[in-house]
Every structure is written in C-alpha cells, then in structure tokens.
Amino acid sequence: MIYRKLGKTDLEVSNIGFGCMRLPHKEHFYQIDEAEASKMFDYAIDHGINYFDLAYSFHSKNKNLGGNAEPFVGKYLAERGNREDMVIQTKLPGWLVNKREDMDKFLDLQLERLQTDYIDVYMLHSLKIDFWNKLYGMDVLEFLDSILEDGRVKYVGFSFHDDLDVFFSIMDSYDKWDVILTQVNYLDEDYKSGLGGLEFVGMAGLGNVIMEPLRGGSLITNIPDEVQALWDTADKKRTPVEWALEYLWDKPLVTSVFSGMSNMEQVKENIAIAENCQPDCMSEHDRQILKDVAQVYKSREEIPCTGCRYCMPCHNRVDIPHCFKQYNIAKSLNYIDKTAAPYFWLVNKDERADSCTFCGECNIQCPQGIDIPAEMEKVFDFFHEESQY
Ligand code: SF4
Ligand code: SF4
C-alpha cells in the first residue's frame, strides 16, 4: 500500500480510503450486512487501508436520522480491538444543528456510537453557503477550538459542495483547518471547488482528500463508444475504474481518495490499483486522452448553458444554472439511477425545477438564447420525484 502524509497532521494515510456510505446491505439500504462488511474491513486493513470515512447520516432511513454506519464501525472496533489500525473520519450533520449545544450533543453521540473516546478527523458535513452561515452564526469556530483542546477530536476539516468563492471564504475564516474533502474527477475539474480548490488546499499544506472519484459509479457505466475509442489509443490499457482513480493519484497534491465500496470484489480491485499508483503515474499522452474524454461527455450535453448566471436571481429562487448543469451531466452520462442523486443532494429543494412557474421573465437575460422555461420543464420531467431514486 502507498501512504501519503495527511497535510500537516502527524498521520500517514493510505492513498485509497474506505468510504462507508455504500456498505453491503440486506433488503433495505439502512440494514448493513455486518458480517460481509466486517470481512471487507478485515481484508482492507490486512492489505494496508487505514483511512475510513463516515458520517452521522450514512446508511440512514432518511438524512434527518442517525444512520447505521457509525454504530456498525463502533461494533467492529469493539470486536476487533483495533482502534489504532483505523484513522476514523466522521462529520457533524449541520442541517440538524439548531443551537451551539447541539454540536457537542452530536459529537458525544457519535463518540458513543463509534465506541471510541476520540475521532481522528471531524468534519463539518457537506458545507454550502447556507449551512456555513448558519453554523458560523452559532459559534462553530469556538466549538472546533474546544474539541481540539479537550481531545475529543484530533483534527478538523469540512466536506464541501458549493462554488469556489464560497470555498475560499470558508478556508479564510479559520486557521486550524487540517483536512478538506472535495469532489474532483476528470469530468468535474471546473465544477464547484474543482481543481481550483484542490490546488488551494494543497498549496496551504492541508490534507486534500477526494470523494466520489467514480461520480457515484456513473464514470464506469454505459461508456460511450467514442470514449472507449480514445482509451484504446492509450500507452497503458486501463479499466474505467483505473482511469478514474489514476487520474487523481497522478496528482501530487491529492492525499487520499475515498471510494464507497459495496462488495469484496470492489475492495480487491481498488487495492490492486492503489498499490501501483504514485504521483505522476500517467503519461502526457494519457492525460490528454482524459481531457479529450471530458470533451466527448461535454459535447453530449443538451442545454448550452455556460453558467454565466445573467439569468439570476429568479424571483421563485430556482437555481437555473445549477439545474441545467445537473441535467446536462445526467444526460451526457446516460445513467439516470446514479446521476439523479447529485441533483437531489446538491440543488436545494426550493431551488429545483419544481419551483419554476414557467413565467419566462429570465429568458430576456440569456446570452445563449436558451428558452429557459422550456428547458426547465425538461429538467422537471427528467428528474421528477426524489423518491424514485
Ligand atoms: S421561468 Fe422559471 S426560472 Fe425563469 S424566472 Fe420564471 S420561475 Fe424563474
Ligand atoms: S443566462 Fe443562460 S447561459 Fe447564463 S446561466 Fe442563465 S441559462 Fe445559463
């Protein structure tokens, strides 16, 4: 296994991390198959994985309830007695916090669920501008200072889902961030904090950890013929998973990549790939292939929205460019089961196409001549109900 130093912390973590949001489960997603998940953890640890990513909500019935991933890991730690083998990262569910005391309440509950007296890396979960403003107004920075001081947590950070200017603002608000979790993959270089955020974190010397390297599986499914033809010209033949993971490990600024693993086959495949990937593991030719692949996907997008935001704000709060972006990605990847989820996670409920009244007031503003209400109707029809996914 290859280990990389986690920023300025004293931790060395495996370049592949175990994401615990898609563990094997029984009939329902929230019922973890604990016997199988334990075998996967055993194999992962025996083969060098030491970094595990959790959240209060992973494997829950709904995101307002605590999920079953933390209690499962707590039982696993208690049975194996191997706390020192695992760097545990988990997160504060900011959307459930209503006052400063709630932050301590959740952290103490999470320590209990995990059957441990410290958490290695504690993150503010899924920061967007609204969560950040809410938590900031409740003295979250004082909370972070206090938990570092009393030892319940060794290092702090955040996971992020908003634009680059919000990212810079949060980074500048606190001088004790240690580890930052963002989504980067070869299609999302310019999306949200993207490569700009990755470079900023790396230059600041912080731990730079990556989620959704496979875009929830959509980068390895329904591969278009044009993409396969490009891959066939590569110096080294790779599977779709190898292309996605090596793209990240090729970058010296990336510390670790979390993959949500659902079965033993995936654990073995990820470890086998990870063991051979140092920074600069790709040739210039292969890097260019991935840029060309990204262009192929881009050319399959249906709405020519540039994200300029001249149409904003909408008086009904619809986030027009964000809706169009998620729709374009979903259509270009042609995998609705996996691509609908980010639309529902990342676009706030009242900013989705459902809020559009098709008034047409925004049309006059669009330099691309997009018929916004007509396209918004397509977005609505395409994603429809969250409960479908
Ligand atoms: S057409 Fe829809 S998106 Fe445009 S201004 Fe009216 S409500 Fe907002
Ligand atoms: S004005 Fe047009 S191109 Fe710009 S964000 Fe709005 S829809 Fe997209």
mmCIF file of C-alpha atoms and ligand atoms in Angstrom:
data_model
loop_
_atom_site.group_PDB
_atom_site.id
_atom_site.type_symbol
_atom_site.label_atom_id
_atom_site.label_comp_id
_atom_site.label_asym_id
_atom_site.label_seq_id
_atom_site.Cartn_x
_atom_site.Cartn_y
_atom_site.Cartn_z
ATOM 1 C CA MET A 1 0.000 0.000 0.000
ATOM 2 C CA ILE A 2 1.155 3.533 -0.710
ATOM 3 C CA TYR A 3 0.798 6.048 2.116
ATOM 4 C CA ARG A 4 0.753 9.825 1.882
ATOM 5 C CA LYS A 5 1.150 12.329 4.695
ATOM 6 C CA LEU A 6 -2.183 13.902 5.620
ATOM 7 C CA GLY A 7 -1.232 17.565 5.306
ATOM 8 C CA LYS A 8 0.302 18.992 8.456
ATOM 9 C CA THR A 9 -1.113 16.269 10.704
ATOM 10 C CA ASP A 10 1.062 13.503 12.115
ATOM 11 C CA LEU A 11 -0.965 10.887 10.203
ATOM 12 C CA GLU A 12 0.157 8.826 7.222
ATOM 13 C CA VAL A 13 -2.905 7.559 5.377
ATOM 14 C CA SER A 14 -3.397 5.028 2.603
ATOM 15 C CA ASN A 15 -3.852 6.600 -0.838
ATOM 16 C CA ILE A 16 -7.189 4.732 -1.065
ATOM 17 C CA GLY A 17 -9.670 5.373 1.725
ATOM 18 C CA PHE A 18 -12.691 3.253 2.602
ATOM 19 C CA GLY A 19 -15.875 5.281 2.047
ATOM 20 C CA CYS A 20 -18.600 3.846 4.304
ATOM 21 C CA MET A 21 -21.657 5.307 2.583
ATOM 22 C CA ARG A 22 -22.383 2.271 0.364
ATOM 23 C CA LEU A 23 -21.612 -0.754 2.529
ATOM 24 C CA PRO A 24 -23.233 -4.069 1.602
ATOM 25 C CA HIS A 25 -26.765 -4.198 2.897
ATOM 26 C CA LYS A 26 -29.726 -6.512 3.356
ATOM 27 C CA GLU A 27 -33.165 -5.797 1.926
ATOM 28 C CA HIS A 28 -33.072 -2.097 2.805
ATOM 29 C CA PHE A 29 -30.132 0.256 2.336
ATOM 30 C CA TYR A 30 -30.111 1.160 6.031
ATOM 31 C CA GLN A 31 -29.714 -2.516 7.072
ATOM 32 C CA ILE A 32 -25.975 -3.093 6.760
ATOM 33 C CA ASP A 33 -24.857 -6.664 6.097
ATOM 34 C CA GLU A 34 -22.476 -6.533 9.041
ATOM 35 C CA ALA A 35 -20.896 -9.956 8.506
ATOM 36 C CA GLU A 36 -19.937 -9.121 4.913
ATOM 37 C CA ALA A 37 -18.905 -5.546 5.733
ATOM 38 C CA SER A 38 -16.661 -6.861 8.546
ATOM 39 C CA LYS A 39 -14.948 -9.252 6.114
ATOM 40 C CA MET A 40 -14.377 -6.349 3.724
ATOM 41 C CA PHE A 41 -12.889 -4.225 6.530
ATOM 42 C CA ASP A 42 -10.640 -7.130 7.616
ATOM 43 C CA TYR A 43 -9.349 -7.580 4.067
ATOM 44 C CA ALA A 44 -8.882 -3.834 3.583
ATOM 45 C CA ILE A 45 -6.934 -3.432 6.836
ATOM 46 C CA ASP A 46 -4.834 -6.561 6.195
ATOM 47 C CA HIS A 47 -3.886 -5.052 2.827
ATOM 48 C CA GLY A 48 -2.969 -1.645 4.191
ATOM 49 C CA ILE A 49 -6.072 0.574 4.067
ATOM 50 C CA ASN A 50 -6.103 2.654 7.251
ATOM 51 C CA TYR A 51 -8.419 5.595 6.428
ATOM 52 C CA PHE A 52 -12.214 5.262 6.871
ATOM 53 C CA ASP A 53 -14.760 7.935 6.010
ATOM 54 C CA LEU A 54 -18.067 8.085 7.864
ATOM 55 C CA ALA A 55 -20.890 10.488 8.616
ATOM 56 C CA TYR A 56 -23.723 10.606 11.130
ATOM 57 C CA SER A 57 -26.187 10.090 8.275
ATOM 58 C CA PHE A 58 -24.509 7.239 6.344
ATOM 59 C CA HIS A 59 -26.920 4.300 5.929
ATOM 60 C CA SER A 60 -29.882 6.053 7.491
ATOM 61 C CA LYS A 61 -33.574 5.680 6.700
ATOM 62 C CA ASN A 62 -33.588 9.382 5.966
ATOM 63 C CA LYS A 63 -30.972 12.068 6.390
ATOM 64 C CA ASN A 64 -32.642 13.502 9.495
ATOM 65 C CA LEU A 65 -31.904 10.298 11.397
ATOM 66 C CA GLY A 66 -28.616 8.828 12.516
ATOM 67 C CA GLY A 67 -27.510 6.119 10.099
ATOM 68 C CA ASN A 68 -26.197 2.661 10.853
ATOM 69 C CA ALA A 69 -22.652 3.079 9.521
ATOM 70 C CA GLU A 70 -21.225 4.656 12.708
ATOM 71 C CA PRO A 71 -22.767 2.026 15.045
ATOM 72 C CA PHE A 72 -21.506 -0.737 12.739
ATOM 73 C CA VAL A 73 -17.974 0.641 12.868
ATOM 74 C CA GLY A 74 -18.286 1.000 16.654
ATOM 75 C CA LYS A 75 -19.173 -2.695 16.969
ATOM 76 C CA TYR A 76 -16.370 -3.653 14.590
ATOM 77 C CA LEU A 77 -13.823 -1.701 16.638
ATOM 78 C CA ALA A 78 -15.082 -3.241 19.875
ATOM 79 C CA GLU A 79 -14.926 -6.791 18.482
ATOM 80 C CA ARG A 80 -11.525 -6.471 16.827
ATOM 81 C CA GLY A 81 -9.916 -4.120 19.386
ATOM 82 C CA ASN A 82 -8.020 -2.475 16.534
ATOM 83 C CA ARG A 83 -8.707 1.232 17.018
ATOM 84 C CA GLU A 84 -5.060 2.064 16.266
ATOM 85 C CA ASP A 85 -5.340 0.422 12.822
ATOM 86 C CA MET A 86 -8.040 2.837 11.694
ATOM 87 C CA VAL A 87 -7.964 6.575 11.056
ATOM 88 C CA ILE A 88 -11.622 7.440 11.649
ATOM 89 C CA GLN A 89 -13.110 10.436 9.899
ATOM 90 C CA THR A 90 -16.721 11.410 10.560
ATOM 91 C CA LYS A 91 -18.872 14.503 10.269
ATOM 92 C CA LEU A 92 -21.229 16.869 12.072
ATOM 93 C CA PRO A 93 -24.698 16.908 10.416
ATOM 94 C CA GLY A 94 -25.014 20.689 10.190
ATOM 95 C CA TRP A 95 -28.586 20.514 8.873
ATOM 96 C CA LEU A 96 -29.696 19.012 12.219
ATOM 97 C CA VAL A 97 -27.917 21.605 14.363
ATOM 98 C CA ASN A 98 -30.171 24.330 15.731
ATOM 99 C CA LYS A 99 -28.026 25.768 18.513
ATOM 100 C CA ARG A 100 -24.440 25.700 19.756
ATOM 101 C CA GLU A 101 -25.139 22.956 22.346
ATOM 102 C CA ASP A 102 -26.340 20.629 19.567
ATOM 103 C CA MET A 103 -22.789 20.467 18.216
ATOM 104 C CA ASP A 104 -21.465 18.941 21.471
ATOM 105 C CA LYS A 105 -24.517 16.715 21.669
ATOM 106 C CA PHE A 106 -23.916 15.230 18.222
ATOM 107 C CA LEU A 107 -20.182 14.783 18.742
ATOM 108 C CA ASP A 108 -20.710 12.998 22.074
ATOM 109 C CA LEU A 109 -23.364 10.795 20.492
ATOM 110 C CA GLN A 110 -21.040 9.948 17.616
ATOM 111 C CA LEU A 111 -18.224 9.004 20.018
ATOM 112 C CA GLU A 112 -20.680 6.712 21.774
ATOM 113 C CA ARG A 113 -21.913 5.206 18.502
ATOM 114 C CA LEU A 114 -18.319 4.632 17.393
ATOM 115 C CA GLN A 115 -17.339 3.212 20.818
ATOM 116 C CA THR A 116 -14.230 5.359 20.929
ATOM 117 C CA ASP A 117 -13.038 8.270 23.043
ATOM 118 C CA TYR A 118 -11.566 10.264 20.143
ATOM 119 C CA ILE A 119 -12.172 10.898 16.478
ATOM 120 C CA ASP A 120 -9.142 11.387 14.250
ATOM 121 C CA VAL A 121 -10.701 13.794 11.762
ATOM 122 C CA TYR A 122 -14.005 15.558 12.468
ATOM 123 C CA MET A 123 -15.604 17.460 9.608
ATOM 124 C CA LEU A 124 -18.462 19.852 9.104
ATOM 125 C CA HIS A 125 -20.558 17.828 6.678
ATOM 126 C CA SER A 126 -21.482 18.978 3.194
ATOM 127 C CA LEU A 127 -20.843 22.713 3.576
ATOM 128 C CA LYS A 128 -22.762 25.035 1.329
ATOM 129 C CA ILE A 129 -23.181 28.752 1.922
ATOM 130 C CA ASP A 130 -26.439 28.355 3.843
ATOM 131 C CA PHE A 131 -25.121 25.671 6.240
ATOM 132 C CA TRP A 132 -21.904 27.593 6.703
ATOM 133 C CA ASN A 133 -23.654 30.868 7.554
ATOM 134 C CA LYS A 134 -25.930 29.047 9.986
ATOM 135 C CA LEU A 135 -23.104 27.228 11.777
ATOM 136 C CA TYR A 136 -20.845 30.283 11.766
ATOM 137 C CA GLY A 137 -23.620 32.273 13.428
ATOM 138 C CA MET A 138 -23.816 29.588 16.153
ATOM 139 C CA ASP A 139 -20.105 29.879 17.023
ATOM 140 C CA VAL A 140 -18.957 26.761 15.215
ATOM 141 C CA LEU A 141 -15.366 28.008 15.265
ATOM 142 C CA GLU A 142 -15.429 28.207 19.054
ATOM 143 C CA PHE A 143 -16.837 24.642 19.033
ATOM 144 C CA LEU A 144 -13.962 23.459 16.822
ATOM 145 C CA ASP A 145 -11.408 25.168 19.089
ATOM 146 C CA SER A 146 -12.941 23.499 22.132
ATOM 147 C CA ILE A 147 -12.988 19.943 20.732
ATOM 148 C CA LEU A 148 -9.387 20.215 19.566
ATOM 149 C CA GLU A 149 -8.494 21.484 23.026
ATOM 150 C CA ASP A 150 -10.317 18.787 25.023
ATOM 151 C CA GLY A 151 -9.025 15.964 22.791
ATOM 152 C CA ARG A 152 -12.337 14.520 21.629
ATOM 153 C CA VAL A 153 -11.090 15.265 18.138
ATOM 154 C CA LYS A 154 -7.521 15.306 16.813
ATOM 155 C CA TYR A 155 -8.021 17.223 13.576
ATOM 156 C CA VAL A 156 -10.816 19.198 11.944
ATOM 157 C CA GLY A 157 -11.986 19.968 8.447
ATOM 158 C CA PHE A 158 -15.030 20.097 6.211
ATOM 159 C CA SER A 159 -16.583 18.456 3.196
ATOM 160 C CA PHE A 160 -17.762 20.856 0.537
ATOM 161 C CA HIS A 161 -20.475 21.281 -2.120
ATOM 162 C CA ASP A 162 -20.588 24.885 -3.247
ATOM 163 C CA ASP A 163 -18.796 27.318 -5.535
ATOM 164 C CA LEU A 164 -15.148 28.296 -5.425
ATOM 165 C CA ASP A 165 -15.699 31.766 -3.954
ATOM 166 C CA VAL A 166 -17.598 30.217 -1.014
ATOM 167 C CA PHE A 167 -14.772 27.705 -0.646
ATOM 168 C CA PHE A 168 -12.129 30.446 -0.394
ATOM 169 C CA SER A 169 -14.245 32.331 2.108
ATOM 170 C CA ILE A 170 -14.597 29.274 4.393
ATOM 171 C CA MET A 171 -10.915 28.440 4.070
ATOM 172 C CA ASP A 172 -10.002 32.008 5.070
ATOM 173 C CA SER A 173 -12.366 32.004 8.065
ATOM 174 C CA TYR A 174 -10.330 29.653 10.244
ATOM 175 C CA ASP A 175 -6.620 28.980 10.583
ATOM 176 C CA LYS A 176 -6.904 25.490 12.115
ATOM 177 C CA TRP A 177 -8.383 23.523 9.209
ATOM 178 C CA ASP A 178 -6.420 20.300 8.774
ATOM 179 C CA VAL A 179 -8.236 18.173 6.171
ATOM 180 C CA ILE A 180 -10.579 19.164 3.343
ATOM 181 C CA LEU A 181 -12.854 16.757 1.461
ATOM 182 C CA THR A 182 -13.994 17.778 -2.022
ATOM 183 C CA GLN A 183 -15.374 16.159 -5.147
ATOM 184 C CA VAL A 184 -12.945 16.054 -8.051
ATOM 185 C CA ASN A 185 -12.860 13.733 -11.040
ATOM 186 C CA TYR A 186 -11.881 14.139 -14.665
ATOM 187 C CA LEU A 187 -15.334 15.497 -15.547
ATOM 188 C CA ASP A 188 -15.616 17.862 -12.572
ATOM 189 C CA GLU A 189 -12.387 19.853 -12.851
ATOM 190 C CA ASP A 190 -14.237 23.150 -13.122
ATOM 191 C CA TYR A 191 -17.354 22.229 -11.185
ATOM 192 C CA LYS A 192 -17.872 23.559 -7.642
ATOM 193 C CA SER A 193 -14.471 23.966 -5.935
ATOM 194 C CA GLY A 194 -12.909 21.628 -8.551
ATOM 195 C CA LEU A 195 -9.213 21.803 -9.344
ATOM 196 C CA GLY A 196 -9.015 25.384 -8.022
ATOM 197 C CA GLY A 197 -9.979 24.195 -4.553
ATOM 198 C CA LEU A 198 -7.687 21.185 -4.755
ATOM 199 C CA GLU A 199 -4.699 23.392 -5.582
ATOM 200 C CA PHE A 200 -5.562 25.925 -2.879
ATOM 201 C CA VAL A 201 -5.731 23.203 -0.208
ATOM 202 C CA GLY A 202 -2.541 21.573 -1.447
ATOM 203 C CA MET A 203 -0.609 24.844 -1.510
ATOM 204 C CA ALA A 204 -1.806 25.535 2.051
ATOM 205 C CA GLY A 205 -0.251 22.213 3.039
ATOM 206 C CA LEU A 206 -3.515 20.693 4.268
ATOM 207 C CA GLY A 207 -4.806 17.162 3.806
ATOM 208 C CA ASN A 208 -6.501 17.014 0.412
ATOM 209 C CA VAL A 209 -8.970 14.151 0.314
ATOM 210 C CA ILE A 210 -11.328 13.344 -2.534
ATOM 211 C CA MET A 211 -14.830 11.895 -2.614
ATOM 212 C CA GLU A 212 -16.875 10.428 -5.466
ATOM 213 C CA PRO A 213 -13.909 9.570 -7.723
ATOM 214 C CA LEU A 214 -16.263 7.485 -9.880
ATOM 215 C CA ARG A 215 -19.112 10.027 -9.715
ATOM 216 C CA GLY A 216 -21.284 7.518 -7.886
ATOM 217 C CA GLY A 217 -20.456 4.839 -10.489
ATOM 218 C CA SER A 218 -21.528 6.880 -13.500
ATOM 219 C CA LEU A 219 -17.936 7.156 -14.841
ATOM 220 C CA ILE A 220 -17.648 3.406 -15.141
ATOM 221 C CA THR A 221 -21.055 2.540 -16.599
ATOM 222 C CA ASN A 222 -22.510 2.884 -20.113
ATOM 223 C CA ILE A 223 -19.153 4.011 -21.545
ATOM 224 C CA PRO A 224 -19.818 5.653 -24.949
ATOM 225 C CA ASP A 225 -18.065 4.126 -27.975
ATOM 226 C CA GLU A 226 -16.216 7.418 -28.636
ATOM 227 C CA VAL A 227 -14.748 7.282 -25.125
ATOM 228 C CA GLN A 228 -13.668 3.668 -25.480
ATOM 229 C CA ALA A 229 -12.047 4.506 -28.824
ATOM 230 C CA LEU A 230 -9.965 7.209 -27.129
ATOM 231 C CA TRP A 231 -8.971 4.887 -24.310
ATOM 232 C CA ASP A 232 -7.863 2.284 -26.853
ATOM 233 C CA THR A 233 -5.134 4.689 -28.039
ATOM 234 C CA ALA A 234 -3.526 4.906 -24.567
ATOM 235 C CA ASP A 235 0.046 3.926 -23.720
ATOM 236 C CA LYS A 236 -1.293 1.703 -20.927
ATOM 237 C CA LYS A 237 -4.608 -0.153 -21.148
ATOM 238 C CA ARG A 238 -6.873 0.627 -18.180
ATOM 239 C CA THR A 239 -10.325 -0.259 -16.953
ATOM 240 C CA PRO A 240 -12.797 2.623 -16.425
ATOM 241 C CA VAL A 241 -12.096 2.387 -12.669
ATOM 242 C CA GLU A 242 -8.349 2.649 -13.271
ATOM 243 C CA TRP A 243 -8.807 5.725 -15.470
ATOM 244 C CA ALA A 244 -10.860 7.455 -12.789
ATOM 245 C CA LEU A 245 -8.594 6.589 -9.843
ATOM 246 C CA GLU A 246 -5.249 7.055 -11.580
ATOM 247 C CA TYR A 247 -6.386 10.486 -12.778
ATOM 248 C CA LEU A 248 -6.450 11.503 -9.085
ATOM 249 C CA TRP A 249 -3.380 9.663 -7.792
ATOM 250 C CA ASP A 250 -1.386 11.160 -10.665
ATOM 251 C CA LYS A 251 -1.736 14.500 -8.841
ATOM 252 C CA PRO A 252 0.917 15.034 -6.133
ATOM 253 C CA LEU A 253 -1.452 17.347 -4.201
ATOM 254 C CA VAL A 254 -4.028 14.576 -3.616
ATOM 255 C CA THR A 255 -3.556 12.800 -0.288
ATOM 256 C CA SER A 256 -6.213 10.095 -0.360
ATOM 257 C CA VAL A 257 -9.230 9.093 -2.455
ATOM 258 C CA PHE A 258 -12.359 7.695 -0.804
ATOM 259 C CA SER A 259 -14.155 5.020 -2.709
ATOM 260 C CA GLY A 260 -17.543 3.852 -1.444
ATOM 261 C CA MET A 261 -17.100 0.086 -1.568
ATOM 262 C CA SER A 262 -20.088 -2.258 -1.661
ATOM 263 C CA ASN A 263 -18.581 -5.710 -2.105
ATOM 264 C CA MET A 264 -15.343 -7.640 -1.698
ATOM 265 C CA GLU A 265 -14.617 -7.567 -5.415
ATOM 266 C CA GLN A 266 -14.506 -3.761 -5.330
ATOM 267 C CA VAL A 267 -12.235 -3.771 -2.280
ATOM 268 C CA LYS A 268 -9.779 -6.099 -4.010
ATOM 269 C CA GLU A 269 -9.912 -4.184 -7.293
ATOM 270 C CA ASN A 270 -9.341 -0.812 -5.605
ATOM 271 C CA ILE A 271 -6.424 -2.088 -3.527
ATOM 272 C CA ALA A 272 -4.768 -3.690 -6.546
ATOM 273 C CA ILE A 273 -4.985 -0.405 -8.466
ATOM 274 C CA ALA A 274 -3.915 1.735 -5.499
ATOM 275 C CA GLU A 275 -0.780 -0.290 -4.856
ATOM 276 C CA ASN A 276 0.686 0.780 -8.205
ATOM 277 C CA CYS A 277 -0.190 4.462 -8.329
ATOM 278 C CA GLN A 278 2.366 7.051 -7.295
ATOM 279 C CA PRO A 279 2.129 10.750 -8.220
ATOM 280 C CA ASP A 280 2.949 11.303 -11.905
ATOM 281 C CA CYS A 281 1.824 7.780 -12.795
ATOM 282 C CA MET A 282 0.237 8.909 -16.092
ATOM 283 C CA SER A 283 1.969 9.856 -19.330
ATOM 284 C CA GLU A 284 1.273 13.220 -21.008
ATOM 285 C CA HIS A 285 -0.463 11.318 -23.784
ATOM 286 C CA ASP A 286 -2.821 9.605 -21.330
ATOM 287 C CA ARG A 287 -3.560 12.890 -19.524
ATOM 288 C CA GLN A 288 -4.543 14.359 -22.897
ATOM 289 C CA ILE A 289 -6.812 11.369 -23.523
ATOM 290 C CA LEU A 290 -8.739 12.175 -20.338
ATOM 291 C CA LYS A 291 -9.128 15.806 -21.427
ATOM 292 C CA ASP A 292 -10.480 14.537 -24.762
ATOM 293 C CA VAL A 293 -12.818 12.126 -22.946
ATOM 294 C CA ALA A 294 -14.165 15.026 -20.876
ATOM 295 C CA GLN A 295 -14.806 16.911 -24.135
ATOM 296 C CA VAL A 296 -16.740 13.934 -25.537
ATOM 297 C CA TYR A 297 -19.020 13.966 -22.492
ATOM 298 C CA LYS A 298 -19.331 17.755 -22.707
ATOM 299 C CA SER A 299 -20.381 17.541 -26.360
ATOM 300 C CA ARG A 300 -23.249 15.239 -25.315
ATOM 301 C CA GLU A 301 -24.746 17.897 -23.027
ATOM 302 C CA GLU A 302 -28.134 19.109 -24.275
ATOM 303 C CA ILE A 303 -28.531 22.647 -22.879
ATOM 304 C CA PRO A 304 -25.829 25.129 -23.994
ATOM 305 C CA CYS A 305 -25.736 26.846 -20.612
ATOM 306 C CA THR A 306 -22.351 28.422 -19.815
ATOM 307 C CA GLY A 307 -23.163 29.064 -16.142
ATOM 308 C CA CYS A 308 -22.782 32.847 -16.587
ATOM 309 C CA ARG A 309 -25.721 33.456 -14.194
ATOM 310 C CA TYR A 310 -27.028 36.513 -16.092
ATOM 311 C CA CYS A 311 -30.487 34.970 -15.694
ATOM 312 C CA MET A 312 -30.204 35.006 -11.902
ATOM 313 C CA PRO A 313 -31.774 35.635 -9.487
ATOM 314 C CA CYS A 314 -35.073 34.003 -10.331
ATOM 315 C CA HIS A 315 -37.907 35.533 -8.309
ATOM 316 C CA ASN A 316 -39.013 31.984 -7.435
ATOM 317 C CA ARG A 317 -35.490 31.090 -6.250
ATOM 318 C CA VAL A 318 -34.865 28.491 -8.989
ATOM 319 C CA ASP A 319 -31.104 27.974 -9.335
ATOM 320 C CA ILE A 320 -31.239 27.931 -13.121
ATOM 321 C CA PRO A 321 -27.566 27.191 -13.977
ATOM 322 C CA HIS A 322 -27.294 24.544 -11.273
ATOM 323 C CA CYS A 323 -30.405 22.719 -12.500
ATOM 324 C CA PHE A 324 -29.114 22.851 -16.075
ATOM 325 C CA LYS A 325 -25.657 21.641 -15.029
ATOM 326 C CA GLN A 326 -27.018 18.575 -13.249
ATOM 327 C CA TYR A 327 -29.372 17.822 -16.134
ATOM 328 C CA ASN A 328 -26.530 18.098 -18.666
ATOM 329 C CA ILE A 329 -24.308 15.778 -16.656
ATOM 330 C CA ALA A 330 -27.104 13.259 -16.216
ATOM 331 C CA LYS A 331 -27.932 13.245 -19.936
ATOM 332 C CA SER A 332 -24.291 13.063 -21.059
ATOM 333 C CA LEU A 333 -23.516 10.132 -18.759
ATOM 334 C CA ASN A 334 -26.723 8.348 -19.690
ATOM 335 C CA TYR A 335 -27.123 6.666 -16.290
ATOM 336 C CA ILE A 336 -30.153 8.121 -14.561
ATOM 337 C CA ASP A 337 -30.031 5.875 -11.477
ATOM 338 C CA LYS A 338 -26.651 7.262 -10.467
ATOM 339 C CA THR A 339 -26.802 10.749 -11.901
ATOM 340 C CA ALA A 340 -30.136 11.798 -10.403
ATOM 341 C CA ALA A 341 -28.787 11.576 -6.868
ATOM 342 C CA PRO A 342 -26.463 14.622 -7.152
ATOM 343 C CA TYR A 343 -29.379 16.725 -8.453
ATOM 344 C CA PHE A 344 -31.323 15.954 -5.285
ATOM 345 C CA TRP A 345 -28.300 16.253 -2.971
ATOM 346 C CA LEU A 346 -26.737 19.361 -4.430
ATOM 347 C CA VAL A 347 -29.633 21.508 -5.566
ATOM 348 C CA ASN A 348 -31.621 22.775 -2.591
ATOM 349 C CA LYS A 349 -35.236 21.620 -2.596
ATOM 350 C CA ASP A 350 -36.708 25.078 -3.170
ATOM 351 C CA GLU A 351 -34.158 25.856 -5.918
ATOM 352 C CA ARG A 352 -35.038 22.909 -8.165
ATOM 353 C CA ALA A 353 -37.061 22.914 -11.373
ATOM 354 C CA ASP A 354 -40.195 22.172 -9.296
ATOM 355 C CA SER A 355 -40.228 25.826 -8.185
ATOM 356 C CA CYS A 356 -40.371 27.177 -11.751
ATOM 357 C CA THR A 357 -43.696 28.706 -12.744
ATOM 358 C CA PHE A 358 -42.572 28.979 -16.396
ATOM 359 C CA CYS A 359 -43.175 32.739 -16.341
ATOM 360 C CA GLY A 360 -40.368 33.371 -18.851
ATOM 361 C CA GLU A 361 -39.031 36.516 -17.123
ATOM 362 C CA CYS A 362 -35.497 35.113 -17.182
ATOM 363 C CA ASN A 363 -35.408 34.482 -20.955
ATOM 364 C CA ILE A 364 -34.517 38.010 -21.912
ATOM 365 C CA GLN A 365 -31.297 37.765 -19.899
ATOM 366 C CA CYS A 366 -29.771 34.699 -21.527
ATOM 367 C CA PRO A 367 -26.955 35.495 -23.983
ATOM 368 C CA GLN A 368 -27.132 31.916 -25.302
ATOM 369 C CA GLY A 369 -30.757 32.367 -26.351
ATOM 370 C CA ILE A 370 -31.859 29.417 -24.237
ATOM 371 C CA ASP A 371 -35.616 29.080 -23.818
ATOM 372 C CA ILE A 372 -35.230 28.687 -20.061
ATOM 373 C CA PRO A 373 -38.812 27.744 -19.098
ATOM 374 C CA ALA A 374 -38.972 25.130 -21.883
ATOM 375 C CA GLU A 375 -35.670 23.605 -20.783
ATOM 376 C CA MET A 376 -36.702 23.791 -17.130
ATOM 377 C CA GLU A 377 -39.758 21.726 -17.975
ATOM 378 C CA LYS A 378 -37.448 19.058 -19.413
ATOM 379 C CA VAL A 379 -35.361 19.112 -16.220
ATOM 380 C CA PHE A 380 -38.512 18.680 -14.157
ATOM 381 C CA ASP A 381 -39.787 15.809 -16.336
ATOM 382 C CA PHE A 382 -36.409 14.092 -16.339
ATOM 383 C CA PHE A 383 -35.740 14.046 -12.591
ATOM 384 C CA HIS A 384 -39.325 14.206 -11.405
ATOM 385 C CA GLU A 385 -39.598 12.783 -7.857
ATOM 386 C CA GLU A 386 -36.705 12.284 -5.444
ATOM 387 C CA SER A 387 -38.408 9.177 -4.050
ATOM 388 C CA GLN A 388 -37.800 7.356 -7.362
ATOM 389 C CA TYR A 389 -34.061 7.099 -6.713
HETATM 390 S S1 SF4 B 1 -39.259 30.886 -15.979
HETATM 391 FE FE1 SF4 B 1 -38.866 29.743 -14.118
HETATM 392 S S2 SF4 B 1 -36.688 30.028 -13.787
HETATM 393 FE FE2 SF4 B 1 -37.313 31.663 -15.180
HETATM 394 S S3 SF4 B 1 -37.805 33.405 -13.859
HETATM 395 FE FE3 SF4 B 1 -39.724 32.265 -14.234
HETATM 396 S S4 SF4 B 1 -39.850 30.882 -12.467
HETATM 397 FE FE4 SF4 B 1 -37.722 31.578 -12.575
HETATM 398 S S1 SF4 B 2 -28.121 33.238 -18.664
HETATM 399 FE FE1 SF4 B 2 -28.335 31.415 -19.975
HETATM 400 S S2 SF4 B 2 -26.242 30.626 -20.170
HETATM 401 FE FE2 SF4 B 2 -26.222 32.062 -18.449
HETATM 402 S S3 SF4 B 2 -26.609 30.748 -16.634
HETATM 403 FE FE3 SF4 B 2 -28.608 31.503 -17.307
HETATM 404 S S4 SF4 B 2 -29.362 29.888 -18.684
HETATM 405 FE FE4 SF4 B 2 -27.172 29.550 -18.440
#
